[in-house]
Amino acid sequence: QVQLVESGGGLVQAGGSLRLSCAASGRTFSRYAMGWFRQAPGKEREFVAAISWSGGSTDYADSVKGRFTISRSKDKNTSYLQMNSLKPEDTAVYYCATALRLGVFEKATDYWGQGTQITVSS
């Protein structure tokens, strides 16, 4: 059983920054990629960013490239999503997720957190 707990969500003005954290437990002896999806009301869930176990490889949706940065802690159990230059269209519930490898992250996610709300005001 794997648990993912997101934190850091909230309300921010357009152009501002937030950092999300995702703490993973129950998978301490396995290598896994971590990343983020988001879903706005009335829209399909979309991929945001992901990072490999080593942290050496990352992947970003075109909509967030240059603005968001994904990283993970030295102990590999926490993923961070630094979000800069936030736009109203970034408003969504953000979900942390894991997958066996970065290369299959978008199609083979196996665990999800419960989500954290990000609201960007205009």
mmCIF file of N, CA and C in Angstrom, residues 1 29-30 34-35 44 49-50 57 62 98:
data_model
loop_
_atom_site.group_PDB
_atom_site.id
_atom_site.type_symbol
_atom_site.label_atom_id
_atom_site.label_comp_id
_atom_site.label_asym_id
_atom_site.label_seq_id
_atom_site.Cartn_x
_atom_site.Cartn_y
_atom_site.Cartn_z
ATOM 1 N N GLN A 1 0.850 -1.186 0.000
ATOM 2 C CA GLN A 1 0.000 0.000 0.000
ATOM 3 C C GLN A 1 0.891 1.242 0.000
ATOM 4 N N PHE A 29 11.617 0.833 -0.604
ATOM 5 C CA PHE A 29 12.649 -0.021 -1.178
ATOM 6 C C PHE A 29 12.476 -0.252 -2.672
ATOM 7 N N SER A 30 11.657 0.543 -3.314
ATOM 8 C CA SER A 30 11.426 0.446 -4.747
ATOM 9 C C SER A 30 11.789 1.752 -5.435
ATOM 10 N N MET A 34 8.074 9.966 -10.025
ATOM 11 C CA MET A 34 7.005 10.730 -9.389
ATOM 12 C C MET A 34 6.643 11.902 -10.283
ATOM 13 N N GLY A 35 5.408 12.332 -10.186
ATOM 14 C CA GLY A 35 4.993 13.454 -11.002
ATOM 15 C C GLY A 35 3.634 13.981 -10.601
ATOM 16 N N GLU A 44 -10.771 17.392 -18.739
ATOM 17 C CA GLU A 44 -10.118 16.114 -18.494
ATOM 18 C C GLU A 44 -8.834 16.317 -17.698
ATOM 19 N N ALA A 49 3.893 17.282 -15.071
ATOM 20 C CA ALA A 49 5.341 17.095 -15.007
ATOM 21 C C ALA A 49 5.658 15.791 -14.306
ATOM 22 N N ALA A 50 6.843 15.245 -14.581
ATOM 23 C CA ALA A 50 7.292 14.030 -13.909
ATOM 24 C C ALA A 50 8.808 14.019 -13.839
ATOM 25 N N SER A 57 16.278 12.914 -15.100
ATOM 26 C CA SER A 57 15.424 13.137 -16.261
ATOM 27 C C SER A 57 14.092 13.702 -15.811
ATOM 28 N N ASP A 62 3.744 21.010 -22.381
ATOM 29 C CA ASP A 62 4.115 22.241 -23.070
ATOM 30 C C ASP A 62 3.562 23.484 -22.369
ATOM 31 N N THR A 98 2.609 8.286 -8.996
ATOM 32 C CA THR A 98 3.834 7.517 -9.183
ATOM 33 C C THR A 98 3.680 6.561 -10.355
#
